[in-house]
XYZ file of C-alpha atoms in Angstrom:
639
model
C 238.303 242.545 132.108
C 240.619 239.894 131.863
C 242.740 240.571 135.292
C 245.426 237.971 134.196
C 245.815 238.933 130.419
C 246.192 242.678 131.774
C 248.729 241.559 134.841
C 251.075 239.983 132.280
C 250.971 242.960 130.075
C 252.070 245.019 132.826
C 255.078 242.950 134.046
C 256.135 242.913 130.518
C 255.637 246.424 130.585
C 257.210 247.402 133.724
C 260.628 245.612 132.496
C 259.934 241.894 133.294
C 259.387 240.387 136.891
C 263.527 240.668 137.056
C 262.966 244.060 137.007
C 261.200 244.447 139.835
C 261.918 244.849 143.453
C 258.843 245.376 145.505
C 255.184 245.752 144.842
C 252.474 246.955 147.083
C 248.775 248.783 146.253
C 246.618 251.071 147.931
C 243.314 252.064 146.627
C 243.539 252.525 143.227
C 247.187 252.520 141.946
C 250.047 249.354 141.813
C 253.131 250.485 143.328
C 256.156 249.433 142.013
C 259.334 249.694 143.169
C 261.521 248.624 140.307
C 265.639 247.999 140.091
C 265.804 250.329 136.679
C 262.628 252.781 136.043
C 264.321 253.566 132.198
C 263.651 249.691 131.282
C 259.644 250.549 131.706
C 257.409 250.958 128.857
C 255.475 253.865 130.253
C 253.507 255.044 127.370
C 252.648 251.097 126.494
C 251.372 250.492 129.942
C 249.464 253.716 129.895
C 247.408 252.845 126.643
C 246.404 249.139 128.121
C 242.579 248.754 128.780
C 242.529 248.770 132.328
C 245.230 251.263 133.143
C 244.154 254.719 133.955
C 247.217 256.481 133.916
C 251.064 256.112 135.037
C 252.549 258.146 137.864
C 256.570 258.158 138.497
C 256.772 259.819 142.054
C 258.253 259.282 145.237
C 261.015 256.745 144.035
C 257.828 254.495 142.926
C 256.455 253.323 139.586
C 252.614 253.751 140.328
C 250.491 252.456 137.928
C 246.436 253.674 138.375
C 244.018 250.894 138.189
C 240.986 252.270 139.784
C 238.689 249.786 142.171
C 239.595 246.849 140.599
C 243.539 247.193 141.464
C 243.383 244.554 144.222
C 242.591 242.013 141.636
C 245.432 242.975 139.270
C 247.838 243.119 142.403
C 246.349 239.665 143.375
C 247.093 237.943 139.545
C 250.935 239.883 139.293
C 251.829 238.556 143.030
C 250.768 235.244 141.475
C 253.015 235.143 139.022
C 256.241 236.739 140.227
C 258.253 235.963 143.317
C 259.630 239.174 145.166
C 262.936 238.959 146.685
C 264.508 241.589 149.248
C 265.405 244.852 147.725
C 269.319 244.926 147.151
C 272.254 247.403 146.309
C 271.623 247.078 142.664
C 268.265 249.204 142.648
C 268.661 252.522 140.606
C 266.710 255.770 141.133
C 266.254 255.618 145.051
C 266.310 259.180 145.186
C 266.393 261.828 147.384
C 265.711 261.644 150.823
C 262.437 262.601 150.459
C 261.651 259.967 147.522
C 263.025 257.712 150.239
C 261.122 259.008 153.203
C 258.022 258.805 150.664
C 258.465 255.085 150.269
C 259.219 253.931 153.289
C 256.092 255.524 154.424
C 253.982 253.927 151.780
C 255.631 250.721 152.230
C 254.735 250.632 156.281
C 251.315 252.724 156.126
C 249.374 251.067 152.705
C 248.681 247.827 153.477
C 246.287 249.087 156.482
C 244.949 252.154 155.314
C 241.958 250.609 154.058
C 240.932 248.773 157.271
C 241.858 251.761 159.437
C 239.305 253.875 157.371
C 236.335 251.115 157.718
C 236.968 250.930 161.384
C 237.511 254.821 161.470
C 233.660 255.201 160.222
C 232.382 252.641 162.312
C 233.894 254.743 165.422
C 232.175 258.034 164.206
C 228.901 255.922 163.146
C 229.168 254.940 167.452
C 229.915 258.526 168.089
C 226.650 259.497 166.345
C 224.742 256.984 167.682
C 225.432 257.637 171.189
C 224.922 261.548 170.891
C 223.060 262.339 174.117
C 221.975 258.546 174.010
C 220.323 259.278 170.585
C 220.423 255.442 169.710
C 222.681 253.561 172.057
C 224.187 254.356 175.479
C 228.300 253.927 176.033
C 227.255 251.496 178.465
C 225.282 248.969 176.772
C 226.985 245.576 175.547
C 226.280 246.756 172.089
C 228.149 249.850 172.076
C 231.207 248.348 173.766
C 231.335 245.114 171.207
C 230.606 247.783 168.376
C 233.498 249.953 169.667
C 235.839 247.295 170.406
C 235.397 246.106 166.345
C 236.094 250.008 165.643
C 238.667 250.831 168.201
C 240.582 247.809 168.100
C 243.182 248.794 165.129
C 243.779 251.894 166.552
C 244.639 250.590 170.076
C 246.849 248.100 168.596
C 248.313 249.822 165.977
C 251.849 249.457 166.994
C 251.322 245.571 166.322
C 250.123 246.501 162.523
C 252.815 249.018 162.444
C 255.575 246.525 163.688
C 254.346 243.652 160.866
C 255.053 246.013 157.734
C 257.727 248.312 159.286
C 259.660 244.675 159.685
C 259.276 243.805 156.216
C 260.301 246.984 155.170
C 263.499 247.386 157.708
C 264.379 243.471 156.828
C 263.436 242.685 160.813
C 261.990 239.083 161.704
C 258.279 240.195 161.380
C 257.199 237.833 164.659
C 259.909 239.352 166.606
C 259.271 242.805 165.945
C 255.184 241.970 166.761
C 256.647 240.652 169.911
C 257.895 243.724 170.761
C 254.863 245.604 169.840
C 253.070 243.170 171.742
C 255.247 243.838 174.926
C 254.421 247.707 174.774
C 250.884 246.823 175.081
C 250.980 244.343 177.343
C 247.971 245.000 180.109
C 250.686 244.724 183.154
C 252.945 247.126 181.439
C 250.363 249.599 180.326
C 249.700 249.595 184.152
C 252.855 250.116 185.468
C 253.699 252.884 183.330
C 250.540 254.497 183.870
C 251.179 255.059 187.811
C 254.107 257.119 187.947
C 256.041 256.850 190.973
C 256.901 260.686 192.174
C 260.147 260.726 190.691
C 260.845 262.290 187.724
C 263.862 262.272 184.809
C 264.381 265.245 182.832
C 260.806 266.514 184.087
C 259.211 263.362 182.842
C 257.517 261.233 185.485
C 259.251 257.801 186.439
C 257.107 254.618 186.763
C 259.535 251.660 187.110
C 263.256 250.684 186.953
C 264.870 248.575 184.772
C 268.332 246.624 186.708
C 268.068 250.444 188.582
C 267.699 252.026 185.042
C 264.729 253.889 185.243
C 261.818 253.470 182.798
C 259.754 256.851 182.405
C 255.726 257.092 182.375
C 254.443 256.322 179.161
C 251.273 255.294 176.525
C 251.929 253.194 173.554
C 248.329 252.306 172.790
C 248.016 254.061 169.148
C 251.689 255.542 168.925
C 253.312 255.134 165.746
C 256.725 256.634 166.096
C 258.196 254.642 169.259
C 257.533 251.196 167.622
C 258.883 252.480 164.232
C 261.894 252.843 165.668
C 262.459 250.270 167.484
C 261.974 247.991 164.545
C 264.197 250.070 162.719
C 267.044 249.341 165.155
C 266.041 245.585 165.476
C 266.660 245.264 161.919
C 270.043 246.347 162.500
C 270.861 244.196 165.848
C 269.445 240.938 163.774
C 271.933 241.694 160.972
C 274.754 242.240 163.328
C 273.928 239.267 165.265
C 273.765 237.115 162.348
C 277.408 237.566 161.543
C 278.558 235.708 164.825
C 275.941 233.209 165.257
C 276.178 229.516 164.497
C 273.684 228.498 161.755
C 272.563 225.455 163.751
C 271.330 227.620 166.980
C 270.255 231.010 165.258
C 266.622 230.533 164.300
C 266.185 230.411 168.289
C 268.934 232.414 169.571
C 268.784 235.605 167.792
C 265.089 235.783 168.558
C 265.963 235.289 172.430
C 268.653 237.744 172.382
C 266.813 240.303 170.914
C 263.520 240.272 172.714
C 265.980 240.143 175.520
C 267.918 243.814 174.943
C 264.696 245.653 172.380
C 261.766 245.075 174.832
C 263.525 247.141 177.722
C 265.688 249.110 175.345
C 262.483 250.274 174.280
C 260.898 251.228 177.522
C 263.960 252.790 178.799
C 265.299 254.696 175.681
C 263.408 253.861 172.163
C 260.239 254.357 173.278
C 260.613 257.817 175.180
C 262.636 259.189 172.336
C 259.712 258.432 169.621
C 257.386 259.561 171.762
C 259.438 262.773 172.170
C 260.298 262.962 168.231
C 256.208 262.465 168.086
C 255.260 265.398 170.388
C 257.858 267.544 168.573
C 255.718 266.541 165.191
C 252.716 267.409 166.841
C 253.750 270.742 168.083
C 255.424 272.046 165.067
C 252.247 271.384 163.041
C 249.640 272.817 165.742
C 252.461 275.896 165.662
C 251.561 276.077 161.748
C 247.739 275.614 162.182
C 247.517 277.724 164.847
C 248.811 281.132 162.908
C 245.716 280.978 160.970
C 243.649 278.036 160.871
C 241.774 279.215 157.891
C 244.997 280.083 155.577
C 246.060 276.276 156.783
C 242.737 275.075 155.308
C 242.789 277.384 151.965
C 246.440 276.043 151.069
C 245.388 272.536 152.413
C 241.949 272.351 150.630
C 243.596 273.754 147.068
C 246.770 271.661 146.790
C 246.204 268.510 148.211
C 245.384 267.297 144.913
C 248.718 268.415 143.542
C 249.978 266.610 146.620
C 248.669 263.367 145.575
C 249.482 263.363 141.983
C 252.993 263.987 143.357
C 252.939 261.426 146.162
C 254.132 263.522 148.687
C 250.585 263.431 150.607
C 251.958 260.538 152.372
C 254.630 262.370 154.118
C 251.316 263.658 155.694
C 249.988 260.446 157.187
C 252.272 259.970 160.362
C 251.649 263.258 161.587
C 247.731 263.011 161.415
C 248.132 259.083 162.823
C 250.422 260.281 165.615
C 247.870 263.505 166.682
C 245.238 261.188 166.721
C 246.985 258.703 169.598
C 245.225 258.961 172.908
C 247.320 261.297 175.062
C 250.178 262.024 176.247
C 251.170 259.891 172.949
C 249.528 261.897 170.619
C 246.795 264.994 170.947
C 243.603 262.958 170.833
C 242.375 264.590 167.624
C 243.527 265.892 164.145
C 242.615 269.095 162.484
C 244.379 268.321 159.149
C 241.960 265.233 158.146
C 238.644 267.740 158.024
C 240.573 269.527 155.751
C 241.212 266.546 153.190
C 237.595 266.366 152.271
C 236.670 269.561 150.791
C 239.611 268.745 148.113
C 237.871 265.242 147.496
C 234.272 266.683 146.929
C 235.478 269.672 144.760
C 236.886 266.818 142.260
C 233.475 265.354 142.263
C 231.862 268.651 141.680
C 234.153 269.406 138.848
C 233.380 265.821 137.635
C 229.684 266.561 137.797
C 229.825 269.691 135.767
C 231.823 268.001 133.121
C 229.171 264.848 132.975
C 226.715 267.318 132.256
C 228.309 269.864 129.915
C 230.631 267.567 127.550
C 229.264 266.402 124.238
C 232.184 263.754 124.121
C 230.683 260.415 124.381
C 233.776 258.910 126.239
C 234.368 261.562 128.221
C 230.266 261.928 129.472
C 230.667 257.741 130.356
C 234.136 258.144 132.048
C 233.209 261.000 134.315
C 229.728 259.885 135.003
C 231.036 256.729 136.203
C 233.705 258.591 138.142
C 231.661 260.568 140.055
C 230.565 258.019 142.916
C 233.861 257.274 143.195
C 235.088 260.433 144.297
C 232.230 261.281 146.477
C 233.285 258.007 148.612
C 237.205 259.160 148.487
C 238.537 257.579 145.316
C 240.171 260.404 143.344
C 242.530 258.906 140.963
C 240.110 258.029 138.027
C 238.237 261.648 138.538
C 241.745 263.220 138.611
C 243.633 261.618 135.819
C 240.709 260.468 133.595
C 238.556 263.532 133.539
C 239.774 266.893 135.625
C 243.721 266.667 134.828
C 243.200 265.794 131.135
C 240.780 268.765 130.594
C 243.154 271.102 132.737
C 240.678 273.769 133.752
C 238.394 271.535 135.961
C 241.139 270.340 137.826
C 242.091 274.111 138.539
C 238.094 274.863 139.271
C 238.484 271.505 141.549
C 241.482 273.412 143.769
C 239.327 276.615 143.911
C 236.627 274.696 145.623
C 238.847 272.716 147.548
C 240.655 276.237 148.564
C 236.920 277.910 149.835
C 236.075 274.742 151.503
C 239.206 274.409 152.891
C 239.280 277.746 154.234
C 235.624 277.260 155.931
C 236.509 273.824 157.993
C 240.060 275.437 158.812
C 237.786 278.746 160.155
C 235.654 276.466 162.362
C 238.554 274.625 163.377
C 236.980 271.415 162.566
C 238.712 268.248 164.124
C 238.780 264.492 163.274
C 238.846 261.854 165.866
C 239.435 258.865 163.814
C 241.783 258.103 161.355
C 239.521 257.907 157.904
C 239.502 257.988 154.025
C 238.865 261.367 153.126
C 234.817 260.929 151.709
C 231.189 261.722 152.412
C 231.139 258.920 155.149
C 234.097 260.146 157.163
C 231.681 263.328 158.244
C 230.861 261.046 161.146
C 234.334 260.667 162.257
C 234.230 264.954 163.367
C 231.433 263.984 165.958
C 233.409 264.122 169.195
C 233.210 260.773 170.882
C 232.126 259.862 174.408
C 235.850 258.767 175.307
C 237.041 262.310 174.531
C 236.445 264.454 178.087
C 238.375 266.763 177.791
C 235.687 269.637 177.508
C 238.626 272.216 175.922
C 238.295 269.921 173.049
C 235.386 270.427 170.487
C 234.634 270.142 166.954
C 232.083 271.663 164.632
C 230.423 268.774 162.425
C 228.081 270.975 160.798
C 231.085 273.406 159.515
C 232.917 270.488 158.320
C 230.172 269.186 156.074
C 229.268 272.616 154.832
C 233.067 273.351 153.933
C 233.388 269.839 151.684
C 229.526 270.312 150.128
C 230.268 274.256 149.342
C 233.645 273.271 147.498
C 231.726 270.574 145.606
C 229.403 272.992 144.642
C 231.552 275.618 143.427
C 233.573 273.399 141.829
C 230.476 272.371 139.802
C 229.373 276.091 138.542
C 232.882 276.950 137.680
C 233.289 274.026 135.303
C 229.812 274.115 134.007
C 229.699 277.648 133.349
C 233.096 278.834 132.357
C 233.477 275.798 130.833
C 236.780 273.934 129.149
C 238.074 272.950 126.158
C 236.966 269.615 124.912
C 238.893 266.483 123.986
C 238.945 265.668 120.169
C 238.394 262.189 119.803
C 239.916 262.164 116.126
C 240.239 259.413 114.003
C 244.468 259.874 113.774
C 244.385 259.739 117.429
C 242.892 256.792 117.402
C 244.780 255.189 114.939
C 247.841 256.675 116.779
C 247.132 254.881 120.322
C 245.762 251.569 118.344
C 249.118 250.893 116.413
C 250.479 252.156 119.876
C 249.094 249.474 121.554
C 249.426 246.845 119.041
C 253.328 247.706 119.275
C 253.125 246.896 122.548
C 251.183 243.576 122.362
C 253.705 242.529 119.721
C 256.643 243.595 122.382
C 255.411 240.413 124.635
C 257.271 237.527 123.862
C 254.542 234.804 122.872
C 254.190 231.561 120.772
C 251.217 230.387 118.947
C 250.650 227.013 118.994
C 248.156 225.220 116.499
C 245.519 222.612 116.202
C 247.035 219.277 115.007
C 243.599 217.733 114.917
C 239.855 218.958 113.821
C 237.310 217.543 116.713
C 235.618 218.643 120.314
C 237.699 220.158 122.538
C 237.918 219.873 126.611
C 239.881 221.288 129.110
C 242.822 219.143 130.469
C 241.379 218.554 133.695
C 238.473 217.019 132.294
C 240.334 214.110 130.609
C 239.821 210.440 132.365
C 244.046 210.146 132.282
C 244.850 211.389 135.777
C 248.689 212.169 134.903
C 247.455 214.628 132.252
C 244.781 216.210 134.685
C 246.642 216.652 137.097
C 249.141 218.695 134.925
C 251.887 217.208 135.764
C 253.047 216.538 132.536
C 252.731 220.084 131.533
C 249.778 222.850 130.709
C 247.769 221.920 128.038
C 244.511 220.954 126.090
C 242.202 218.100 125.070
C 241.207 217.294 121.647
C 238.519 214.140 120.988
C 239.617 213.480 117.479
C 236.966 213.203 114.540
C 239.620 212.720 111.787
C 242.430 210.051 112.048
C 245.250 212.666 110.976
C 247.587 214.496 112.855
C 249.459 217.478 111.922
C 252.660 219.371 113.206
C 251.312 222.310 115.610
C 254.285 224.450 114.837
C 257.472 224.504 113.156
C 260.497 222.123 114.642
C 261.660 219.274 115.367
C 260.257 215.697 116.239
C 262.191 215.077 119.065
C 260.564 211.773 120.143
C 258.177 209.046 118.742
C 257.205 206.392 120.987
C 257.079 202.760 119.717
C 253.907 201.881 119.713
C 253.188 205.289 117.631
C 250.810 206.360 119.925
C 252.319 209.498 121.230
C 254.948 212.021 119.826
C 257.232 214.850 120.990
C 257.969 217.872 118.953
C 260.206 220.557 120.133
C 259.216 224.167 117.951
C 262.018 226.406 116.610
C 261.136 228.879 119.868
C 261.725 226.201 122.220
C 258.470 225.021 123.186
C 258.378 221.017 123.833
C 255.182 219.826 122.660
C 253.916 216.325 123.700
C 250.927 214.907 121.662
C 249.207 211.458 123.073
C 246.557 210.018 121.000
C 243.974 208.191 123.171
C 243.738 207.312 126.986
C 245.666 204.148 127.284
C 246.746 203.185 123.558
C 249.754 201.982 124.836
C 247.828 198.677 125.008
C 247.272 198.577 121.494
C 251.199 198.307 120.681
C 251.168 200.257 117.493
C 248.125 198.689 115.885
C 245.985 201.323 113.805
C 248.537 203.694 113.772
C 251.039 204.916 111.008
C 253.749 207.274 111.605
C 254.510 209.554 108.637
C 257.843 211.261 110.174
C 260.888 210.233 111.940
C 262.716 211.261 114.932
C 264.900 214.379 114.511
C 263.103 215.043 111.248
C 262.564 218.992 110.796
C 258.787 219.446 109.993
C 256.416 222.604 109.651
C 253.562 223.542 110.508
C 250.641 221.611 109.043
C 252.925 218.491 107.894
C 251.514 215.269 108.585
C 253.059 213.279 111.683
C 250.607 210.083 112.235
C 247.489 208.569 110.640
C 245.310 206.405 112.907
C 242.024 204.684 112.488
C 239.524 206.226 114.596
C 236.781 203.498 114.504
C 239.039 200.849 114.859
C 240.815 202.213 118.026
C 236.820 202.680 119.077
C 235.758 199.560 118.747
C 238.931 197.964 120.852
C 237.227 200.168 123.718
C 239.321 203.208 124.068
C 238.927 206.751 124.159
C 240.176 208.889 121.658
C 240.802 212.044 124.027
C 244.286 213.346 122.974
C 245.927 215.516 125.596
C 248.174 218.250 123.959
C 250.833 219.583 126.852
C 253.447 221.503 126.978
C 256.092 219.851 128.727
C 258.607 223.174 129.807
C 255.313 224.917 130.939
C 257.372 226.338 134.199
C 259.689 227.711 131.440
C 256.586 230.306 130.468
C 254.648 232.876 132.349
C 251.438 231.381 131.310
C 249.945 228.840 128.653
C 246.359 230.073 127.379
C 244.579 227.530 125.971
C 241.977 228.699 123.178
C 238.334 228.647 124.880
C 235.657 226.794 122.395
C 233.943 223.907 121.752
C 235.470 222.835 118.554
C 238.239 223.540 116.666
C 239.455 222.743 113.343
C 242.940 221.692 111.985
C 245.745 224.272 112.004
C 243.255 226.740 114.235
C 245.210 228.546 116.810
C 244.696 226.622 119.684
C 247.776 227.100 122.566
C 249.110 230.754 123.215
C 252.303 230.598 125.166
C 253.761 233.269 127.097
C 257.472 234.253 128.180
């Protein structure tokens, strides 16, 4: 896969880099925020090789790539420079869309790291179960536990960094506020009540006579998000009055002096109170009937994922997992997410074994493992949803498996991506000492694999309607893809010489090799005739006749320099066939030169051909071959 080329097509497809407000990626999707989604060519992007599908949800234009999404993301970010979101953005949508957009922007960047750390904590819980492999007091355990728990303990710092970008606040000041919440002296102070209370909440300290209530901010979510949201408004207010010469120092000073005490006194306790309300609302709904809760979550979770609304549950789950009193110390929704994931894997396995379509068999076979390890987008969009019935069978299996998990009241103790590896996170760790908190790891695993088996059997036995791959459909898709390719503004520069091809960086002329004069390529000529590489006009001919500049009809400024240091020949052995300002057609003769006599004078004939205005193009792509004939395609300019 040429990720550079794919990224260029995607940028063009979403309406150009000027239409992109922001871009993040999750495990499988590029999540664009576009100024105007109507400018995006959804169908054209879906037909690109390397793209699974396109989803417009939650105010985002989401392009599903699969496991290679990070490579495409890096290529795109290398081509564009994103500016802060402004008021010209269209389609921000309703409150739910804005909420989901905010949550994805804040939580997506570190979910992968959090999932890996969560599995590590789960494996440690397994290793220390009845001291099976490790003792919780051993140095090995404590070092590995720090590796797994560090992300969760200092979660407010990560949230501060990502929230600052979303709320347009100073990222480093935001992280400073979060660090103050977790500062060891403050953790000890707030954990030691004085005996007094405020609205029934124990008081731990006072600031200028104002009581500060007892609290724990390790692993907390909502307090720091509220604090950074307020910080953004405070900084923008201060910038209106602060002189430019001192604002870089004075604004952070004022913000820290206001926000740190303000968070301890008001914002933090308010955030903790809101988090407590969220936890109680979820628990009340769950406790009505854990089995029905599992049935609903298991059956409809993948539907939530398709529409992007599953992000609304992420803060609730992370908040539940926070150590009491900030959270519950566990979450019951996380284990209910594994049955729908393995249900998709089971349905895809059924498709793989039953389909007679070679393309579908290949796609479903490669998607099964990804689904088992928690990446379901290629499975859903490429297989089950496309065939319709297998998606329904997977939802049925997920519902039954989820009901089993809910009925057993299985609990997860660390945040993790729902996959077969996350089963170890259902083991109660030694750090949770409350005997009332129990879990049922066996039921969690059983519910998940039962979902997979049911989805497999329903798909294999009841079957599905095969997608016919007719020549007409292939021709239509090919035509659409070709039309999209043609929509990319590109120009071809043809070889003005016949000879050996070298990379520009390989020439001995350090100025050309550095790219300072533009991107391009080098040809060592075999015939002493230089022809016009494109239709255009001659803009310059050096007095020594060894170099010529041409501007193509499409605006490409082409510089051709015959040989290295051949300026010293003062025009000897060169004969020009055109003059400045002459109009030329591709293939017209420009310069004749005597190869043998130039070589005998001791000069290299390496001829750089560069685009002087390369910075006006998204890329200048050179031909990948060792030898080239005159008038063969040499460079492709993408604008």
